[in-house]
Coordinates of C-alpha atoms in Angstrom, one line a residue:
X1 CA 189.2 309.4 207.9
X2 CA 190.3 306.7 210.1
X3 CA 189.0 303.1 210.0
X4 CA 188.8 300.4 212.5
X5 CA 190.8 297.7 211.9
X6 CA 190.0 294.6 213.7
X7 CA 192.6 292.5 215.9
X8 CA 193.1 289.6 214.9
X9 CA 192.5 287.1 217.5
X10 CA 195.8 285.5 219.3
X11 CA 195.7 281.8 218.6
X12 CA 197.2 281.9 222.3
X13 CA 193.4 283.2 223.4
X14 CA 191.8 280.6 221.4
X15 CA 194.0 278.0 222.9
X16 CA 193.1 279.2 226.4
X17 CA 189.6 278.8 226.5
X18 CA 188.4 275.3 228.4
X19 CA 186.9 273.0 226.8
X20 CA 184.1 270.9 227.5
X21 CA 184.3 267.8 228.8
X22 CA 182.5 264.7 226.7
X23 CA 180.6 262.6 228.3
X24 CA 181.4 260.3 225.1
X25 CA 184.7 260.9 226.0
X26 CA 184.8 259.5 229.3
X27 CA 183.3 256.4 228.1
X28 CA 186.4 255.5 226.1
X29 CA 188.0 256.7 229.0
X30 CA 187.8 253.2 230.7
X31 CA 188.9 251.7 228.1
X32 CA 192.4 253.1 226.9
X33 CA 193.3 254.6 230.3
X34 CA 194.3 257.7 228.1
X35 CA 192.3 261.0 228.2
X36 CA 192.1 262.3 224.5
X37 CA 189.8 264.8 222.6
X38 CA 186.8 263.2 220.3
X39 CA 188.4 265.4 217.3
X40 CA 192.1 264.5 217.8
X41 CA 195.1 262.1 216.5
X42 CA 196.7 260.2 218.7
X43 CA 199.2 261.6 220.4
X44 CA 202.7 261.4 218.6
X45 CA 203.9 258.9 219.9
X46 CA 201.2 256.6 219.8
X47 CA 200.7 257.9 215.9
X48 CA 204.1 256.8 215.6
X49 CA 203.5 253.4 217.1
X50 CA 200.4 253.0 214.9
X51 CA 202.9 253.7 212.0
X52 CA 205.2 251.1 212.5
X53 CA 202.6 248.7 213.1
X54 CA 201.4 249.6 209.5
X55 CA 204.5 248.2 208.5
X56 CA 205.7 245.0 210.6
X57 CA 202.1 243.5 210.9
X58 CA 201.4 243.2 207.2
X59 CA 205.1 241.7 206.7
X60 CA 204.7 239.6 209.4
X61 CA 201.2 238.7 208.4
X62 CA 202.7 237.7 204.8
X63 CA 205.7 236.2 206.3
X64 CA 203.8 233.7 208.2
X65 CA 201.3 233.1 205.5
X66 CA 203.8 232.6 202.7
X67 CA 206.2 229.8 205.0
X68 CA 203.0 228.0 205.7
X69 CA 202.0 227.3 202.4
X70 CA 205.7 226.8 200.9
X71 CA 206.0 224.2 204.2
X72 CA 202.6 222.5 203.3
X73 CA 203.1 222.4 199.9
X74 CA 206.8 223.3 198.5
X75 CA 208.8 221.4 200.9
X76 CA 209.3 217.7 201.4
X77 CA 207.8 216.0 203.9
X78 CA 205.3 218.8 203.8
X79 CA 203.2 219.3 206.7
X80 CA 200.4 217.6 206.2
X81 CA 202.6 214.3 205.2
X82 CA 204.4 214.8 208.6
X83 CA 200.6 215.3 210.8
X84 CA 199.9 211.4 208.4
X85 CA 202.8 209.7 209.3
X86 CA 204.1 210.8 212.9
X87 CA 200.5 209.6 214.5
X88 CA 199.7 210.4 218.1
X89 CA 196.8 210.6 220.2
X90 CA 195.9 213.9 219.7
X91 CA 196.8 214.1 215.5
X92 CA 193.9 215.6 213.8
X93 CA 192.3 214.9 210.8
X94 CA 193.9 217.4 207.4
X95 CA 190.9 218.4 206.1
X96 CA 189.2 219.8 210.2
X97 CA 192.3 221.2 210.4
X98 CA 193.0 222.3 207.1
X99 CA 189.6 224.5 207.2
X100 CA 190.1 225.9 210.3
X101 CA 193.3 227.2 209.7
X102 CA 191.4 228.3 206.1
X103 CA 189.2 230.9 208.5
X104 CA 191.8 231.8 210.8
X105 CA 194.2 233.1 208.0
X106 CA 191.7 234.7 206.5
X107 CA 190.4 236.6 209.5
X108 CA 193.5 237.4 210.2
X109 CA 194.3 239.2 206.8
X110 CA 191.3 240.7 206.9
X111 CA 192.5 242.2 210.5
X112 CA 196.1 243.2 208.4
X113 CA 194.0 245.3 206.1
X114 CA 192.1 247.0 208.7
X115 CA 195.4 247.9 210.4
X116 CA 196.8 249.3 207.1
X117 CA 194.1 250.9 206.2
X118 CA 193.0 252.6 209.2
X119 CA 192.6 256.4 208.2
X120 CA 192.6 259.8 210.5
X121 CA 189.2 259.5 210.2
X122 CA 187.9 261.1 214.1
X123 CA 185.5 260.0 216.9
X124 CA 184.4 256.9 214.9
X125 CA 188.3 255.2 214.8
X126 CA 190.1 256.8 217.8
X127 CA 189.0 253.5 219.9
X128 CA 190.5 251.3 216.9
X129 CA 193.6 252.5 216.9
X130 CA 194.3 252.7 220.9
X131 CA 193.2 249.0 220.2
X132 CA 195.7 248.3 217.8
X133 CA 198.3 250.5 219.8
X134 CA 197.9 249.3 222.9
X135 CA 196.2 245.8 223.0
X136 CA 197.9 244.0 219.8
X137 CA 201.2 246.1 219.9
X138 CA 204.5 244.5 218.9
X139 CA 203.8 241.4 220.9
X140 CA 201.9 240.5 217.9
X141 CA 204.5 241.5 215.3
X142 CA 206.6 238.9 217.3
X143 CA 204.2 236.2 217.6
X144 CA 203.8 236.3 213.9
X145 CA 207.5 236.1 212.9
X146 CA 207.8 232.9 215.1
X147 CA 205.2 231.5 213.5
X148 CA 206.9 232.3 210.4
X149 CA 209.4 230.2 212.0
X150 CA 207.6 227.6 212.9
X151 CA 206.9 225.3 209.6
X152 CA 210.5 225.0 208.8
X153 CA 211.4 223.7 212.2
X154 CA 208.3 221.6 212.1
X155 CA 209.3 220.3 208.2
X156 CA 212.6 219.6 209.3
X157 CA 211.3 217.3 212.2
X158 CA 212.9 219.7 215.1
X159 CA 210.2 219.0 217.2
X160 CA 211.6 220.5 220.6
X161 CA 212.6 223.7 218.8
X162 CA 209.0 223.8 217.4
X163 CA 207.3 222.7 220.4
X164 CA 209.6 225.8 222.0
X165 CA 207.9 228.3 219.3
X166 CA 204.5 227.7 219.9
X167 CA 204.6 227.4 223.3
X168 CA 206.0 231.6 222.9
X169 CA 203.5 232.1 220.3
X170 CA 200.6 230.9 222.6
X171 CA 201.8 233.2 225.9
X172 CA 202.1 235.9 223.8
X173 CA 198.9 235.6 222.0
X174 CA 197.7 235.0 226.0
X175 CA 198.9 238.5 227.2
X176 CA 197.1 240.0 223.9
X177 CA 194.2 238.2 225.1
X178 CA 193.9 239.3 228.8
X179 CA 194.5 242.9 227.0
X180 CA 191.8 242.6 225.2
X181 CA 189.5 241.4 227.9
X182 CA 190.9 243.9 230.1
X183 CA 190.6 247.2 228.5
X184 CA 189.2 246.7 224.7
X185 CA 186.0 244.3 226.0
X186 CA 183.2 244.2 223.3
X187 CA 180.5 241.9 221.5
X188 CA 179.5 241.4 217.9
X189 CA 176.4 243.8 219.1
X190 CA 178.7 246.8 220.1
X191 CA 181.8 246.8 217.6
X192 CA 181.0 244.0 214.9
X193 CA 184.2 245.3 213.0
X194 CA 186.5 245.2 215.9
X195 CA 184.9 241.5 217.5
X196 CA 184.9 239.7 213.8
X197 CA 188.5 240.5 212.9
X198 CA 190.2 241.3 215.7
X199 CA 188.9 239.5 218.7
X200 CA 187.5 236.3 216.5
X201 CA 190.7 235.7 215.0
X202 CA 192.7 236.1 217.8
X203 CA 190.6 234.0 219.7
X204 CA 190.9 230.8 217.2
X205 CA 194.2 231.3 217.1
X206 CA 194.7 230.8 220.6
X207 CA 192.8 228.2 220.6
X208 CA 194.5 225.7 218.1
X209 CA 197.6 226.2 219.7
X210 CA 196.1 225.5 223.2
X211 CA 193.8 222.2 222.4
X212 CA 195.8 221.0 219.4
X213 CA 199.4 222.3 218.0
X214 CA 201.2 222.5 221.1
X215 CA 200.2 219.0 222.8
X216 CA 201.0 217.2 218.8
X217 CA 204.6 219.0 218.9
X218 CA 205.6 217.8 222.0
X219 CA 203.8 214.2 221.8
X220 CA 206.1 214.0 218.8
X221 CA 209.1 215.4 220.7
X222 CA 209.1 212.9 223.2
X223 CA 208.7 210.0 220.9
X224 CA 205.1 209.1 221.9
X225 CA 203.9 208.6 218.5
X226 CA 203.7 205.7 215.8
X227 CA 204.9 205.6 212.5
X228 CA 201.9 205.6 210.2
X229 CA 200.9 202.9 208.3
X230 CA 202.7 200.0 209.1
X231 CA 205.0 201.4 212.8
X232 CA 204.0 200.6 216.0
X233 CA 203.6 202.3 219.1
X234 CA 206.5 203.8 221.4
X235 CA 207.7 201.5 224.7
X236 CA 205.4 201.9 227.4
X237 CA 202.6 203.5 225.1
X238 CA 199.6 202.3 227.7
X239 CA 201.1 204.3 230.6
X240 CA 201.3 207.0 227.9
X241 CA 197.7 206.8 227.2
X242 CA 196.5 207.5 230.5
X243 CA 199.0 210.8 230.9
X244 CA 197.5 212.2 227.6
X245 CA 194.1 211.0 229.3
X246 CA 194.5 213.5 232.0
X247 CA 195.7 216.0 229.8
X248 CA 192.9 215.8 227.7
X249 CA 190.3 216.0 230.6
X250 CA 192.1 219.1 231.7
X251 CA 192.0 220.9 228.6
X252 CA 188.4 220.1 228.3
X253 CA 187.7 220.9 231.9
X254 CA 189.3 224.3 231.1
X255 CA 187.6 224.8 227.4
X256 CA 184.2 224.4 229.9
X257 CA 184.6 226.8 232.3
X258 CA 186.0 229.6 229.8
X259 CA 182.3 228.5 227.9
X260 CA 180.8 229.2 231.3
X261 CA 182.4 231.8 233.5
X262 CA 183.6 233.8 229.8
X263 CA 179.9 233.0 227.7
X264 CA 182.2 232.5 224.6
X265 CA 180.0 231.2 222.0
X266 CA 183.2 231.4 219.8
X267 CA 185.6 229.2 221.9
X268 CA 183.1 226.5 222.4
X269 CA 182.3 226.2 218.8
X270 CA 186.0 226.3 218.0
X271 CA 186.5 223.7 220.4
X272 CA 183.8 221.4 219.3
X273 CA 185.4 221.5 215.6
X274 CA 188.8 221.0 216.9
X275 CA 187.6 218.0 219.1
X276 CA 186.0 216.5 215.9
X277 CA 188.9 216.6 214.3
X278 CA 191.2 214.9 216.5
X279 CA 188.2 211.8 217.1
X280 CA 188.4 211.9 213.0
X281 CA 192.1 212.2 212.9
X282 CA 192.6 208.1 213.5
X283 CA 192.6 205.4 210.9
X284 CA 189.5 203.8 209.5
X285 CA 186.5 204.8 209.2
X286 CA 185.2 205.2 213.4
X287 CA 188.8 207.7 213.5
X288 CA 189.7 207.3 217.1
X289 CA 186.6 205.8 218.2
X290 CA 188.1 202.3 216.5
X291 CA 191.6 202.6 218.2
X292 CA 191.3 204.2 220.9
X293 CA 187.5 204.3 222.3
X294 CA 188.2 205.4 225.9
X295 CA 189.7 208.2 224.7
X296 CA 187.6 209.4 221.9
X297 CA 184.4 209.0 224.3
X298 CA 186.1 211.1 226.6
X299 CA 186.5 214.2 223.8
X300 CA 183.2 213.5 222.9
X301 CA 181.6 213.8 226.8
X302 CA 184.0 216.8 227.3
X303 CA 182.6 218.9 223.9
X304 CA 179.1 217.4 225.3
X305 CA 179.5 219.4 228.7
X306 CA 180.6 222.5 227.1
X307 CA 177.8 222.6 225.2
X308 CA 175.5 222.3 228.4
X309 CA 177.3 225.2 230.1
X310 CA 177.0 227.1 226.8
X311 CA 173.1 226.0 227.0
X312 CA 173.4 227.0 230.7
X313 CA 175.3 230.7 230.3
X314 CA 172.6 231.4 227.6
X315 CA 169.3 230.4 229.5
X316 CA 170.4 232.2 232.3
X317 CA 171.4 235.3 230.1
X318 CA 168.1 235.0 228.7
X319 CA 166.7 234.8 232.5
X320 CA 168.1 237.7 233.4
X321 CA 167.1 239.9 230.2
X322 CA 163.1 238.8 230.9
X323 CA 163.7 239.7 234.6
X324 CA 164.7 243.0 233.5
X325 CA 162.1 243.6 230.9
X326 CA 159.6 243.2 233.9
X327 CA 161.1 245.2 236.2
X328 CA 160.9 248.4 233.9
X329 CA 157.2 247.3 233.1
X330 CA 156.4 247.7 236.4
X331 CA 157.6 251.2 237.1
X332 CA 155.5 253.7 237.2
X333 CA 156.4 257.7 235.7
X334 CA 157.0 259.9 237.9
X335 CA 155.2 263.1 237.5
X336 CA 157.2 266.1 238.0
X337 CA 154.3 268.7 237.6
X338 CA 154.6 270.7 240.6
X339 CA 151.0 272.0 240.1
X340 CA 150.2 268.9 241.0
X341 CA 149.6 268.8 244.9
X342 CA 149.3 264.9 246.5
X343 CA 145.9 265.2 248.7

């Protein structure tokens, strides 16, 4: 008696047959530039990539994190004692600054434990991780471990080598930036996770650096500065005045349009704090407004008119979503019965 014995089917066969194309699929298409299946890894050498991030980010992360607190509060002159006595135009007040870089640390731990902790998990994290792969890559690995370096050159009043640092830090935090914009683009709508600790942070971080850090550092490199309480200003400190005038006015021209050509609720916010706490960073109770009034009503007209082209980006955001609305109200179904005949 003979039996039939089934053949067991080649995984070469299996392998063969086409699959279909998602339309899912293509829509992350646009945004990694890679082609990848729904229910698959990254590819090896991305996975690999994704790996070694696992690692450096986290010690970087830590890195940074543990030499700014040992610098603000180990060290002597700490940080904050060095922002108190070298006193420029542009010094912030501790406790504006203090809290914001409070959030930013935060968000950007939070954005370490989502790196670490992102799991094989399919459809729902491929996007993630080409984000992380791709977008943040080891250019931010690098601009964390100068920042790790930062505080000591900073404590130990190397004001050119810091000023060097975060001027690296900020154009590679720029390039993650454009990245971002380019090919990961989202709202707190669309990927909350992603926008809140990945975009956000990365965000205020460029921010400090651009409106505040950066200009302090080299302010105090070049001697334009007084010794706080009792020093006076450098040689020629009026002619200073109206240079860091015209920087200021840039900076806030440029905050402005990024509010209105970018509709970045978050920058403009982040600005307006930071602005506040450079007008509150003077002596006295006005802050700035007491020593240097020309200037301080300058900040203050500046954070004013990014706040109208925030009004402006969102009325006419709001414009466009009501135009909308009636446009579909006004179309009517098409009926595709055919035994319906026009007469």
């Amino acid at each position: 008696m003979t039996t039939n014995q089934q053949e067991p089917i080649s995984s070469s066969i299996i392998q063969s047959v086409p699959s279909q194309p998602s339309t899912h699929h293509q829509h992350h298409d646009q945004y990694s530039g890679t082609i990848y299946d729904p229910d698959a890894d990254l590819i090896p050498v991305q996975q690999d990539d994704l790996i070694r991030l696992k690692i450096f980010i986290p010690f970087a992360t830590l890195s940074a994190l543990f030499a700014n607190l040992v610098s603000a509060i180990i060290i002597k002159p700490s940080m904050g004692e060095i922002n108190n006595r070298y006193y420029t135009l542009v010094t912030p007040d501790p406790i504006f600054i203090g809290l914001y870089w409070i959030v930013l640390f935060t968000l950007l731990v939070v954005l370490t434990f989502m790196i670490v902790f992102t799991s094989n998990q399919r459809y729902r994290t491929e996007q993630t991780k080409q984000l992380f792969v791709n977008a943040l890559g080891f250019r931010y690995v690098l601009a964390l471990f100068c920042f790790t370096l930062w505080p000591f050159f900073w404590a130990g009043r190397l004001m050119s080598v810091a000023a060097a640092l975060l001027i690296i830090i900020f154009g590679l935090l720029l390039s993650i930036h454009f990245s971002l914009l380019r090919n990961f683009p989202t709202s707190a709508l669309k990927r909350p996770f992603s926008f809140l600790f990945v975009h956000l942070p990365l965000r205020l971080f460029l921010l400090v650096l651009w409106q505040v850090d950066i200009l302090q550092t080299v302010l105090i490199a070049l001697g334009w500065y007084k010794i706080r309480p009792d020093g006076e200003w450098e040689a020629h400190h009026r002619a200073h005045v109206w240079i860091v005038f015209g920087l200021i006015i840039a900076i806030g021209v440029i905050n402005s349009l990024v509010t209105l050509l970018m509709e970045d609720v978050i920058w403009t916010i982040g600005s307006i704090w930071l602005t506040a706490g450079v007008i509150r960073g003077g002596g006295g109770r006005m802050g700035k407004l007491g020593e240097e009034p020309l200037l301080a009503g300058t900040m203050i007209g500046l954070a004013a008119l990014q706040l109208l082209c925030l009004a402006g980006t969102i009325g006419a955001k709001i414009g466009r979503v009501r135009k909308l609305r009636r446009e579909q109200a006004i179309q009517l179904p098409v009926d595709d019965d055919p035994s319906v005949i026009e007469g």
